[in-house]
């Protein structure tokens, strides 16, 4: 889950990372008030779930409260990479002498958190990685031991040479790691971490992504969720416990289990079709889940036919059939539907379907071939 810069700043400052004073507002008049309270140069920053806000015109320095109000007026409502700015941060601005990058990601290849630091901070770090990868220093961290003070100092020494600046950066490096593990993040970065002309160290941007699988133990972070960064169908799928990924094709799929879902997409492609989505209804099959799944899929205007492919194990086919019948009673789908149910209680499922003039395909191949053909005919 993504959180906003101001929320990430909040987490980092709890862990002791030095963060300039800030407030979040949704009104230009409030931006002026905060600028007045700060009483110095401020920076007005769009709060949206994308990077590169500076380049897009979403980060502006203001010398006076007047200017802060003007910038807030311009930035609020602005569209940045398809997202509308609903709130801005007004923060105490710092003078910048150097801009550094420090960040941690979970690296799937080494199965460890990898620390990355670069003296080429402030700019797009993906670009640095692509053009001058030697300017990024990587350091895998042993998750059992954690990050030692010595490791933090070594990383800090890649960024600066002045002993007390290195010491202050090392403190940030350690605290960022604490925040990363403490919040079960999959990514935590400060870009830029700046040194001022009088050699103070400040984190002036912050980004944290939280591992969705760990959110249950962070209700405070779960409460930070901003649905404006999430589409309606994604939100409904998440709330119902479905894993849903929208794709570009026209064959909607409702499947149980991630493995079967992947296989189904492969077989659809094999028969010359294109899946419209990945949708795993998971291990249990309440009628509500089936209804939500059908709603989500039929709300995608690209979908031309729907395949329901269930391999009953813990999931009982009769439950799925009942859910399907209930779902169809509620709404007319208006699209051709192909069902294939096999496994636990498949016979009962067949009876339920038959009572409603439906029939399960015998095999996955038969079902997929048919659903692809139906999509083609509708197109
Ligand atoms: P991003 O573009 O979304 O990554 O937003 P950042 O918060 O990183 O801001 C972009 C750039 O604006 C930074 O790299 C700085 O150069 C500049 N900037 C942001 N905050 C300040 C500040 O407090 N003082 C100064 N002088 N520049 C700032
Ligand atoms: Mn940044």
mmCIF file of C-alpha atoms and ligand atoms in Angstrom:
data_model
loop_
_atom_site.group_PDB
_atom_site.id
_atom_site.type_symbol
_atom_site.label_atom_id
_atom_site.label_comp_id
_atom_site.label_asym_id
_atom_site.label_seq_id
_atom_site.Cartn_x
_atom_site.Cartn_y
_atom_site.Cartn_z
ATOM 1 C CA UNK A 1 0.000 0.000 0.000
ATOM 2 C CA UNK A 2 1.212 3.446 -0.865
ATOM 3 C CA UNK A 3 0.998 6.271 1.629
ATOM 4 C CA UNK A 4 1.458 9.996 1.129
ATOM 5 C CA UNK A 5 4.655 11.918 1.750
ATOM 6 C CA UNK A 6 3.166 13.637 4.798
ATOM 7 C CA UNK A 7 2.239 10.256 6.294
ATOM 8 C CA UNK A 8 5.689 8.848 5.573
ATOM 9 C CA UNK A 9 7.198 11.966 7.151
ATOM 10 C CA UNK A 10 5.078 11.279 10.212
ATOM 11 C CA UNK A 11 6.380 7.718 10.505
ATOM 12 C CA UNK A 12 9.995 8.752 9.932
ATOM 13 C CA UNK A 13 9.848 11.499 12.493
ATOM 14 C CA UNK A 14 8.449 9.040 15.054
ATOM 15 C CA UNK A 15 11.586 7.018 14.483
ATOM 16 C CA UNK A 16 13.753 10.107 14.994
ATOM 17 C CA UNK A 17 14.611 11.094 11.416
ATOM 18 C CA UNK A 18 15.062 14.899 11.277
ATOM 19 C CA UNK A 19 12.103 16.292 9.310
ATOM 20 C CA UNK A 20 11.374 19.994 8.792
ATOM 21 C CA UNK A 21 8.166 21.276 10.353
ATOM 22 C CA UNK A 22 5.092 20.887 8.132
ATOM 23 C CA UNK A 23 1.328 20.925 7.954
ATOM 24 C CA UNK A 24 -1.145 19.542 5.393
ATOM 25 C CA UNK A 25 -3.991 21.717 4.114
ATOM 26 C CA UNK A 26 -6.681 21.564 1.439
ATOM 27 C CA UNK A 27 -7.347 25.263 1.142
ATOM 28 C CA UNK A 28 -5.111 28.128 -0.099
ATOM 29 C CA UNK A 29 -6.134 30.314 2.855
ATOM 30 C CA UNK A 30 -4.850 27.652 5.236
ATOM 31 C CA UNK A 31 -1.604 27.469 3.259
ATOM 32 C CA UNK A 32 -1.152 31.178 3.887
ATOM 33 C CA UNK A 33 -1.839 30.742 7.611
ATOM 34 C CA UNK A 34 0.742 27.933 7.921
ATOM 35 C CA UNK A 35 3.301 30.014 6.008
ATOM 36 C CA UNK A 36 2.631 32.908 8.404
ATOM 37 C CA UNK A 37 3.119 30.634 11.396
ATOM 38 C CA UNK A 38 6.373 29.255 10.025
ATOM 39 C CA UNK A 39 7.448 32.829 9.302
ATOM 40 C CA UNK A 40 10.167 31.973 6.796
ATOM 41 C CA UNK A 41 10.518 30.558 3.329
ATOM 42 C CA UNK A 42 8.216 27.543 2.876
ATOM 43 C CA UNK A 43 7.779 24.869 0.257
ATOM 44 C CA UNK A 44 4.291 23.972 -1.010
ATOM 45 C CA UNK A 45 4.076 20.342 -2.120
ATOM 46 C CA UNK A 46 1.345 18.329 -3.850
ATOM 47 C CA UNK A 47 0.324 15.215 -1.887
ATOM 48 C CA UNK A 48 -0.361 12.543 -4.502
ATOM 49 C CA UNK A 49 0.733 8.934 -4.829
ATOM 50 C CA UNK A 50 3.352 9.527 -7.529
ATOM 51 C CA UNK A 51 6.959 10.616 -7.683
ATOM 52 C CA UNK A 52 8.438 13.357 -9.838
ATOM 53 C CA UNK A 53 6.091 15.974 -8.439
ATOM 54 C CA UNK A 54 8.838 18.601 -8.636
ATOM 55 C CA UNK A 55 9.216 18.222 -12.406
ATOM 56 C CA UNK A 56 5.432 18.265 -12.842
ATOM 57 C CA UNK A 57 5.178 21.650 -11.112
ATOM 58 C CA UNK A 58 3.806 20.223 -7.873
ATOM 59 C CA UNK A 59 6.611 21.475 -5.593
ATOM 60 C CA UNK A 60 7.108 25.249 -5.252
ATOM 61 C CA UNK A 61 9.110 27.467 -2.898
ATOM 62 C CA UNK A 62 7.376 30.510 -1.426
ATOM 63 C CA UNK A 63 9.159 33.432 0.210
ATOM 64 C CA UNK A 64 6.007 35.061 1.551
ATOM 65 C CA UNK A 65 2.587 33.890 2.832
ATOM 66 C CA UNK A 66 1.126 35.593 -0.237
ATOM 67 C CA UNK A 67 3.209 33.435 -2.497
ATOM 68 C CA UNK A 68 2.369 30.302 -0.491
ATOM 69 C CA UNK A 69 -1.333 31.015 -1.019
ATOM 70 C CA UNK A 70 -0.743 31.588 -4.740
ATOM 71 C CA UNK A 71 1.170 28.326 -5.142
ATOM 72 C CA UNK A 72 -1.426 26.390 -3.152
ATOM 73 C CA UNK A 73 -4.144 27.795 -5.432
ATOM 74 C CA UNK A 74 -2.203 26.601 -8.473
ATOM 75 C CA UNK A 75 -1.291 23.170 -7.110
ATOM 76 C CA UNK A 76 -4.630 22.217 -5.505
ATOM 77 C CA UNK A 77 -6.757 20.594 -8.200
ATOM 78 C CA UNK A 78 -3.739 20.113 -10.454
ATOM 79 C CA UNK A 79 -3.535 16.843 -12.377
ATOM 80 C CA UNK A 80 -0.258 14.995 -11.825
ATOM 81 C CA UNK A 81 0.102 11.823 -13.879
ATOM 82 C CA UNK A 82 -3.659 11.269 -13.811
ATOM 83 C CA UNK A 83 -4.160 11.997 -10.112
ATOM 84 C CA UNK A 84 -5.913 15.111 -8.848
ATOM 85 C CA UNK A 85 -4.171 17.003 -6.050
ATOM 86 C CA UNK A 86 -6.556 17.273 -3.119
ATOM 87 C CA UNK A 87 -4.102 18.355 -0.436
ATOM 88 C CA UNK A 88 -0.817 20.209 -0.214
ATOM 89 C CA UNK A 89 1.893 20.175 2.387
ATOM 90 C CA UNK A 90 3.296 23.486 3.547
ATOM 91 C CA UNK A 91 6.723 22.836 5.030
ATOM 92 C CA UNK A 92 9.559 24.835 6.449
ATOM 93 C CA UNK A 93 11.963 25.118 3.488
ATOM 94 C CA UNK A 94 15.632 24.405 3.984
ATOM 95 C CA UNK A 95 18.634 25.768 2.093
ATOM 96 C CA UNK A 96 20.229 23.013 0.120
ATOM 97 C CA UNK A 97 23.945 22.510 -0.305
ATOM 98 C CA UNK A 98 23.891 18.784 -1.201
ATOM 99 C CA UNK A 99 21.106 16.361 -2.102
ATOM 100 C CA UNK A 100 21.595 12.643 -1.413
ATOM 101 C CA UNK A 101 19.535 9.501 -1.922
ATOM 102 C CA UNK A 102 19.016 6.844 0.758
ATOM 103 C CA UNK A 103 16.548 4.013 0.343
ATOM 104 C CA UNK A 104 15.766 0.409 1.214
ATOM 105 C CA UNK A 105 13.808 -2.131 -0.826
ATOM 106 C CA UNK A 106 13.074 -5.788 -0.315
ATOM 107 C CA UNK A 107 15.112 -7.596 -2.943
ATOM 108 C CA UNK A 108 13.384 -10.787 -4.053
ATOM 109 C CA UNK A 109 16.531 -12.208 -5.646
ATOM 110 C CA UNK A 110 18.629 -12.106 -2.461
ATOM 111 C CA UNK A 111 15.551 -12.343 -0.206
ATOM 112 C CA UNK A 112 16.897 -9.483 1.857
ATOM 113 C CA UNK A 113 16.420 -5.805 2.361
ATOM 114 C CA UNK A 114 18.930 -3.988 0.205
ATOM 115 C CA UNK A 115 20.154 -0.573 1.250
ATOM 116 C CA UNK A 116 20.920 1.829 -1.564
ATOM 117 C CA UNK A 117 22.660 5.159 -1.206
ATOM 118 C CA UNK A 118 23.772 7.669 -3.800
ATOM 119 C CA UNK A 119 25.391 11.077 -3.733
ATOM 120 C CA UNK A 120 23.371 11.765 -6.891
ATOM 121 C CA UNK A 121 20.171 12.477 -4.955
ATOM 122 C CA UNK A 122 17.278 14.809 -5.622
ATOM 123 C CA UNK A 123 16.785 13.582 -9.168
ATOM 124 C CA UNK A 124 14.966 10.563 -10.467
ATOM 125 C CA UNK A 125 16.861 7.604 -8.977
ATOM 126 C CA UNK A 126 15.627 5.231 -11.718
ATOM 127 C CA UNK A 127 17.412 7.472 -14.198
ATOM 128 C CA UNK A 128 20.635 7.329 -12.166
ATOM 129 C CA UNK A 129 20.283 3.543 -12.050
ATOM 130 C CA UNK A 130 19.841 3.411 -15.830
ATOM 131 C CA UNK A 131 22.561 5.846 -16.880
ATOM 132 C CA UNK A 132 25.208 5.813 -14.125
ATOM 133 C CA UNK A 133 24.590 2.697 -12.025
ATOM 134 C CA UNK A 134 28.080 3.031 -10.501
ATOM 135 C CA UNK A 135 26.793 6.057 -8.604
ATOM 136 C CA UNK A 136 24.442 3.874 -6.539
ATOM 137 C CA UNK A 137 25.983 1.864 -3.721
ATOM 138 C CA UNK A 138 24.066 -1.256 -2.778
ATOM 139 C CA UNK A 139 24.327 -3.098 0.473
ATOM 140 C CA UNK A 140 22.267 -6.202 1.340
ATOM 141 C CA UNK A 141 21.283 -6.352 4.994
ATOM 142 C CA UNK A 142 21.088 -9.567 6.991
ATOM 143 C CA UNK A 143 17.492 -9.441 8.213
ATOM 144 C CA UNK A 144 18.282 -11.504 11.320
ATOM 145 C CA UNK A 145 21.126 -9.303 12.486
ATOM 146 C CA UNK A 146 19.675 -6.014 11.297
ATOM 147 C CA UNK A 147 21.782 -3.034 10.316
ATOM 148 C CA UNK A 148 24.797 -2.388 12.547
ATOM 149 C CA UNK A 149 26.104 1.060 13.404
ATOM 150 C CA UNK A 150 29.300 0.213 11.536
ATOM 151 C CA UNK A 151 27.321 -0.633 8.375
ATOM 152 C CA UNK A 152 25.346 2.610 8.708
ATOM 153 C CA UNK A 153 28.572 4.581 9.021
ATOM 154 C CA UNK A 154 30.065 2.874 5.980
ATOM 155 C CA UNK A 155 26.992 3.732 3.912
ATOM 156 C CA UNK A 156 27.021 7.331 5.159
ATOM 157 C CA UNK A 157 30.698 7.651 4.236
ATOM 158 C CA UNK A 158 29.763 6.943 0.597
ATOM 159 C CA UNK A 159 27.816 10.203 0.609
ATOM 160 C CA UNK A 160 29.896 12.806 2.409
ATOM 161 C CA UNK A 161 33.394 13.277 3.806
ATOM 162 C CA UNK A 162 32.900 15.713 6.684
ATOM 163 C CA UNK A 163 33.083 13.596 9.875
ATOM 164 C CA UNK A 164 30.166 15.150 11.759
ATOM 165 C CA UNK A 165 27.984 15.226 8.631
ATOM 166 C CA UNK A 166 28.782 11.539 8.044
ATOM 167 C CA UNK A 167 27.855 10.854 11.658
ATOM 168 C CA UNK A 168 24.506 12.643 11.290
ATOM 169 C CA UNK A 169 23.762 10.835 8.024
ATOM 170 C CA UNK A 170 24.630 7.494 9.641
ATOM 171 C CA UNK A 171 22.023 8.195 12.311
ATOM 172 C CA UNK A 172 19.414 8.782 9.589
ATOM 173 C CA UNK A 173 20.512 5.596 7.785
ATOM 174 C CA UNK A 174 19.970 3.580 10.977
ATOM 175 C CA UNK A 175 16.652 5.194 11.819
ATOM 176 C CA UNK A 176 15.346 4.720 8.290
ATOM 177 C CA UNK A 177 16.116 1.016 8.626
ATOM 178 C CA UNK A 178 14.256 0.908 11.955
ATOM 179 C CA UNK A 179 11.268 2.622 10.343
ATOM 180 C CA UNK A 180 11.421 0.217 7.388
ATOM 181 C CA UNK A 181 11.324 -2.907 9.554
ATOM 182 C CA UNK A 182 9.058 -1.406 12.203
ATOM 183 C CA UNK A 183 6.349 -0.553 9.698
ATOM 184 C CA UNK A 184 6.777 -3.736 7.603
ATOM 185 C CA UNK A 185 7.605 -1.659 4.567
ATOM 186 C CA UNK A 186 8.525 -3.065 1.181
ATOM 187 C CA UNK A 187 10.204 0.226 0.297
ATOM 188 C CA UNK A 188 11.382 3.216 2.315
ATOM 189 C CA UNK A 189 13.299 6.068 0.784
ATOM 190 C CA UNK A 190 14.430 9.610 1.416
ATOM 191 C CA UNK A 191 15.120 11.515 -1.785
ATOM 192 C CA UNK A 192 16.575 13.929 -1.197
ATOM 193 C CA UNK A 193 18.313 13.756 2.147
ATOM 194 C CA UNK A 194 19.878 17.191 2.208
ATOM 195 C CA UNK A 195 22.815 18.895 3.874
ATOM 196 C CA UNK A 196 22.357 22.615 4.437
ATOM 197 C CA UNK A 197 25.140 25.218 4.006
ATOM 198 C CA UNK A 198 25.536 25.198 7.803
ATOM 199 C CA UNK A 199 25.944 21.420 7.646
ATOM 200 C CA UNK A 200 22.646 20.255 9.085
ATOM 201 C CA UNK A 201 21.058 17.062 7.765
ATOM 202 C CA UNK A 202 17.336 16.970 6.897
ATOM 203 C CA UNK A 203 15.022 14.531 5.148
ATOM 204 C CA UNK A 204 12.890 16.722 2.860
ATOM 205 C CA UNK A 205 11.049 14.011 0.946
ATOM 206 C CA UNK A 206 9.862 10.616 2.154
ATOM 207 C CA UNK A 207 8.308 7.620 0.482
ATOM 208 C CA UNK A 208 7.157 4.429 2.202
ATOM 209 C CA UNK A 209 5.253 1.494 0.683
ATOM 210 C CA UNK A 210 3.801 -0.970 3.159
ATOM 211 C CA UNK A 211 3.664 -4.714 2.545
ATOM 212 C CA UNK A 212 -0.079 -5.408 2.192
ATOM 213 C CA UNK A 213 0.332 -8.777 3.895
ATOM 214 C CA UNK A 214 1.513 -7.081 7.087
ATOM 215 C CA UNK A 215 -1.117 -4.356 7.242
ATOM 216 C CA UNK A 216 -3.255 -6.353 9.647
ATOM 217 C CA UNK A 217 -0.745 -5.625 12.376
ATOM 218 C CA UNK A 218 -0.595 -1.902 11.637
ATOM 219 C CA UNK A 219 -4.129 -0.578 12.045
ATOM 220 C CA UNK A 220 -2.688 2.924 12.417
ATOM 221 C CA UNK A 221 -1.122 2.657 8.960
ATOM 222 C CA UNK A 222 -4.173 0.918 7.464
ATOM 223 C CA UNK A 223 -6.122 4.002 8.565
ATOM 224 C CA UNK A 224 -3.844 6.108 6.332
ATOM 225 C CA UNK A 225 -5.230 4.458 3.215
ATOM 226 C CA UNK A 226 -6.313 7.040 0.670
ATOM 227 C CA UNK A 227 -8.954 5.536 -1.625
ATOM 228 C CA UNK A 228 -8.482 8.328 -4.178
ATOM 229 C CA UNK A 229 -5.398 6.479 -5.388
ATOM 230 C CA UNK A 230 -7.429 3.279 -5.864
ATOM 231 C CA UNK A 231 -10.117 2.573 -8.461
ATOM 232 C CA UNK A 232 -13.617 1.575 -7.368
ATOM 233 C CA UNK A 233 -13.376 -2.030 -8.586
ATOM 234 C CA UNK A 234 -10.010 -2.512 -6.875
ATOM 235 C CA UNK A 235 -11.393 -1.216 -3.593
ATOM 236 C CA UNK A 236 -14.427 -3.541 -3.756
ATOM 237 C CA UNK A 237 -12.254 -6.518 -4.632
ATOM 238 C CA UNK A 238 -9.909 -5.787 -1.735
ATOM 239 C CA UNK A 239 -12.763 -5.336 0.743
ATOM 240 C CA UNK A 240 -14.267 -8.674 -0.330
ATOM 241 C CA UNK A 241 -10.927 -10.470 -0.077
ATOM 242 C CA UNK A 242 -10.592 -11.126 -3.818
ATOM 243 C CA UNK A 243 -7.306 -10.694 -5.625
ATOM 244 C CA UNK A 244 -8.090 -8.807 -8.760
ATOM 245 C CA UNK A 245 -5.798 -7.471 -11.443
ATOM 246 C CA UNK A 246 -7.341 -5.809 -14.463
ATOM 247 C CA UNK A 247 -5.823 -6.689 -17.821
ATOM 248 C CA UNK A 248 -6.390 -5.509 -21.379
ATOM 249 C CA UNK A 249 -8.293 -8.430 -22.942
ATOM 250 C CA UNK A 250 -12.005 -9.263 -23.311
ATOM 251 C CA UNK A 251 -12.471 -12.642 -21.595
ATOM 252 C CA UNK A 252 -13.448 -12.111 -17.961
ATOM 253 C CA UNK A 253 -12.302 -14.881 -15.606
ATOM 254 C CA UNK A 254 -13.479 -15.914 -12.162
ATOM 255 C CA UNK A 255 -11.213 -18.585 -10.771
ATOM 256 C CA UNK A 256 -10.258 -20.041 -7.399
ATOM 257 C CA UNK A 257 -6.600 -20.219 -6.478
ATOM 258 C CA UNK A 258 -3.721 -18.232 -7.926
ATOM 259 C CA UNK A 259 -2.233 -21.250 -9.716
ATOM 260 C CA UNK A 260 -5.456 -22.114 -11.502
ATOM 261 C CA UNK A 261 -5.962 -18.435 -12.330
ATOM 262 C CA UNK A 262 -2.538 -18.301 -14.008
ATOM 263 C CA UNK A 263 -3.205 -21.548 -15.853
ATOM 264 C CA UNK A 264 -6.601 -20.328 -17.017
ATOM 265 C CA UNK A 265 -5.041 -17.179 -18.451
ATOM 266 C CA UNK A 266 -2.462 -19.310 -20.254
ATOM 267 C CA UNK A 267 -5.118 -21.568 -21.732
ATOM 268 C CA UNK A 268 -7.185 -18.560 -22.845
ATOM 269 C CA UNK A 269 -4.116 -17.287 -24.687
ATOM 270 C CA UNK A 270 -3.516 -20.752 -26.110
ATOM 271 C CA UNK A 271 -6.959 -20.666 -27.716
ATOM 272 C CA UNK A 272 -6.274 -17.228 -29.167
ATOM 273 C CA UNK A 273 -8.123 -15.179 -26.558
ATOM 274 C CA UNK A 274 -7.025 -12.397 -24.234
ATOM 275 C CA UNK A 275 -7.907 -12.455 -20.533
ATOM 276 C CA UNK A 276 -9.611 -9.289 -19.252
ATOM 277 C CA UNK A 277 -8.437 -9.869 -15.728
ATOM 278 C CA UNK A 278 -6.884 -12.076 -13.119
ATOM 279 C CA UNK A 279 -9.426 -12.757 -10.412
ATOM 280 C CA UNK A 280 -8.922 -15.238 -7.620
ATOM 281 C CA UNK A 281 -11.950 -15.675 -5.382
ATOM 282 C CA UNK A 282 -9.768 -17.562 -2.920
ATOM 283 C CA UNK A 283 -10.391 -20.623 -0.826
ATOM 284 C CA UNK A 284 -13.963 -20.095 0.285
ATOM 285 C CA UNK A 285 -16.846 -19.165 -1.926
ATOM 286 C CA UNK A 286 -19.622 -17.204 -0.331
ATOM 287 C CA UNK A 287 -22.376 -16.024 -2.685
ATOM 288 C CA UNK A 288 -21.319 -12.457 -1.810
ATOM 289 C CA UNK A 289 -17.869 -13.128 -3.210
ATOM 290 C CA UNK A 290 -19.316 -14.503 -6.420
ATOM 291 C CA UNK A 291 -21.679 -11.552 -6.716
ATOM 292 C CA UNK A 292 -18.886 -9.063 -6.168
ATOM 293 C CA UNK A 293 -16.682 -10.889 -8.663
ATOM 294 C CA UNK A 294 -19.407 -10.769 -11.324
ATOM 295 C CA UNK A 295 -20.129 -7.111 -10.587
ATOM 296 C CA UNK A 296 -16.488 -6.170 -10.892
ATOM 297 C CA UNK A 297 -16.027 -8.048 -14.141
ATOM 298 C CA UNK A 298 -19.220 -6.823 -15.772
ATOM 299 C CA UNK A 299 -18.315 -3.226 -14.887
ATOM 300 C CA UNK A 300 -15.328 -3.560 -17.224
ATOM 301 C CA UNK A 301 -16.663 -2.419 -20.627
ATOM 302 C CA UNK A 302 -14.025 -4.489 -22.459
ATOM 303 C CA UNK A 303 -15.425 -7.802 -21.237
ATOM 304 C CA UNK A 304 -17.270 -9.763 -23.945
ATOM 305 C CA UNK A 305 -17.682 -13.158 -22.268
ATOM 306 C CA UNK A 306 -17.106 -14.624 -18.820
ATOM 307 C CA UNK A 307 -15.499 -17.865 -17.738
ATOM 308 C CA UNK A 308 -16.043 -19.306 -14.283
ATOM 309 C CA UNK A 309 -13.441 -21.972 -13.715
ATOM 310 C CA UNK A 310 -13.478 -23.632 -10.297
ATOM 311 C CA UNK A 311 -11.510 -26.554 -9.019
ATOM 312 C CA UNK A 312 -13.256 -27.563 -5.831
ATOM 313 C CA UNK A 313 -11.062 -28.538 -2.931
ATOM 314 C CA UNK A 314 -11.827 -26.623 0.233
ATOM 315 C CA UNK A 315 -13.955 -24.495 -2.037
ATOM 316 C CA UNK A 316 -17.133 -26.482 -2.601
ATOM 317 C CA UNK A 317 -18.551 -26.450 -6.099
ATOM 318 C CA UNK A 318 -22.152 -26.433 -4.798
ATOM 319 C CA UNK A 319 -21.364 -23.243 -2.851
ATOM 320 C CA UNK A 320 -20.005 -21.665 -5.985
ATOM 321 C CA UNK A 321 -23.036 -22.767 -7.991
ATOM 322 C CA UNK A 322 -25.363 -21.354 -5.325
ATOM 323 C CA UNK A 323 -23.401 -18.112 -5.271
ATOM 324 C CA UNK A 324 -23.612 -17.927 -9.012
ATOM 325 C CA UNK A 325 -27.355 -18.544 -9.076
ATOM 326 C CA UNK A 326 -27.892 -15.935 -6.359
ATOM 327 C CA UNK A 327 -25.696 -13.474 -8.213
ATOM 328 C CA UNK A 328 -27.590 -14.011 -11.466
ATOM 329 C CA UNK A 329 -30.930 -13.589 -9.717
ATOM 330 C CA UNK A 330 -29.844 -10.135 -8.556
ATOM 331 C CA UNK A 331 -28.730 -8.793 -11.887
ATOM 332 C CA UNK A 332 -28.752 -9.659 -15.532
ATOM 333 C CA UNK A 333 -25.217 -10.149 -16.701
ATOM 334 C CA UNK A 334 -26.018 -9.533 -20.334
ATOM 335 C CA UNK A 335 -22.929 -11.444 -21.411
ATOM 336 C CA UNK A 336 -22.370 -15.054 -22.373
ATOM 337 C CA UNK A 337 -21.191 -17.116 -19.466
ATOM 338 C CA UNK A 338 -19.281 -20.390 -19.485
ATOM 339 C CA UNK A 339 -19.038 -22.428 -16.317
ATOM 340 C CA UNK A 340 -16.714 -25.241 -15.465
ATOM 341 C CA UNK A 341 -16.934 -26.732 -11.992
ATOM 342 C CA UNK A 342 -15.058 -29.801 -10.939
ATOM 343 C CA UNK A 343 -13.932 -31.380 -7.672
ATOM 344 C CA UNK A 344 -15.638 -31.315 -4.290
ATOM 345 C CA UNK A 345 -19.442 -31.578 -4.616
ATOM 346 C CA UNK A 346 -19.361 -31.142 -8.393
ATOM 347 C CA UNK A 347 -22.435 -33.347 -8.783
ATOM 348 C CA UNK A 348 -24.579 -31.237 -6.461
ATOM 349 C CA UNK A 349 -23.274 -28.196 -8.303
ATOM 350 C CA UNK A 350 -24.339 -29.744 -11.610
ATOM 351 C CA UNK A 351 -27.875 -30.243 -10.255
ATOM 352 C CA UNK A 352 -28.102 -26.666 -9.032
ATOM 353 C CA UNK A 353 -26.933 -25.383 -12.387
ATOM 354 C CA UNK A 354 -29.349 -27.677 -14.246
ATOM 355 C CA UNK A 355 -32.274 -26.319 -12.225
ATOM 356 C CA UNK A 356 -31.373 -22.921 -13.625
ATOM 357 C CA UNK A 357 -30.790 -24.081 -17.157
ATOM 358 C CA UNK A 358 -27.038 -23.938 -16.946
ATOM 359 C CA UNK A 359 -24.461 -26.610 -17.462
ATOM 360 C CA UNK A 360 -20.864 -27.112 -16.515
ATOM 361 C CA UNK A 361 -18.363 -27.780 -19.278
ATOM 362 C CA UNK A 362 -16.659 -31.158 -19.007
ATOM 363 C CA UNK A 363 -13.087 -29.970 -19.282
ATOM 364 C CA UNK A 364 -11.095 -26.798 -18.969
ATOM 365 C CA UNK A 365 -10.163 -26.958 -22.654
ATOM 366 C CA UNK A 366 -13.777 -27.226 -23.714
ATOM 367 C CA UNK A 367 -14.764 -24.319 -21.458
ATOM 368 C CA UNK A 368 -11.941 -22.057 -22.562
ATOM 369 C CA UNK A 369 -12.364 -22.770 -26.256
ATOM 370 C CA UNK A 370 -16.039 -21.913 -25.955
ATOM 371 C CA UNK A 371 -15.587 -18.721 -23.948
ATOM 372 C CA UNK A 372 -12.928 -17.442 -26.355
ATOM 373 C CA UNK A 373 -15.204 -18.171 -29.319
ATOM 374 C CA UNK A 374 -18.104 -16.352 -27.597
ATOM 375 C CA UNK A 375 -15.934 -13.302 -26.973
ATOM 376 C CA UNK A 376 -14.889 -13.283 -30.614
ATOM 377 C CA UNK A 377 -18.512 -13.427 -31.770
ATOM 378 C CA UNK A 378 -19.459 -10.485 -29.541
ATOM 379 C CA UNK A 379 -16.606 -8.336 -30.763
HETATM 380 P P1 LIG B 1 9.509 14.812 -5.896
HETATM 381 O O1 LIG B 1 9.850 15.606 -7.119
HETATM 382 O O2 LIG B 1 8.119 14.271 -5.972
HETATM 383 O O3 LIG B 1 10.503 13.772 -5.590
HETATM 384 O O4 LIG B 1 9.474 15.876 -4.675
HETATM 385 P P2 LIG B 1 10.646 16.378 -3.686
HETATM 386 O O5 LIG B 1 10.067 16.571 -2.356
HETATM 387 O O6 LIG B 1 11.817 15.471 -3.745
HETATM 388 O O7 LIG B 1 11.008 17.792 -4.264
HETATM 389 C C1 LIG B 1 11.606 17.981 -5.512
HETATM 390 C C2 LIG B 1 12.729 18.958 -5.443
HETATM 391 O O8 LIG B 1 12.256 20.220 -4.945
HETATM 392 C C3 LIG B 1 13.830 18.569 -4.470
HETATM 393 O O9 LIG B 1 14.764 17.699 -5.062
HETATM 394 C C4 LIG B 1 14.437 19.918 -4.160
HETATM 395 O O10 LIG B 1 15.375 20.270 -5.163
HETATM 396 C C5 LIG B 1 13.255 20.862 -4.218
HETATM 397 N N1 LIG B 1 12.837 21.113 -2.834
HETATM 398 C C6 LIG B 1 11.945 20.422 -2.106
HETATM 399 N N2 LIG B 1 11.888 20.885 -0.843
HETATM 400 C C7 LIG B 1 12.783 21.889 -0.772
HETATM 401 C C8 LIG B 1 13.195 22.770 0.278
HETATM 402 O O11 LIG B 1 12.776 22.705 1.434
HETATM 403 N N3 LIG B 1 14.145 23.705 -0.031
HETATM 404 C C9 LIG B 1 14.679 23.804 -1.286
HETATM 405 N N4 LIG B 1 15.601 24.737 -1.488
HETATM 406 N N5 LIG B 1 14.306 23.005 -2.298
HETATM 407 C C10 LIG B 1 13.380 22.052 -2.036
HETATM 408 MN MN1 LIG B 2 11.783 13.317 -4.094
#
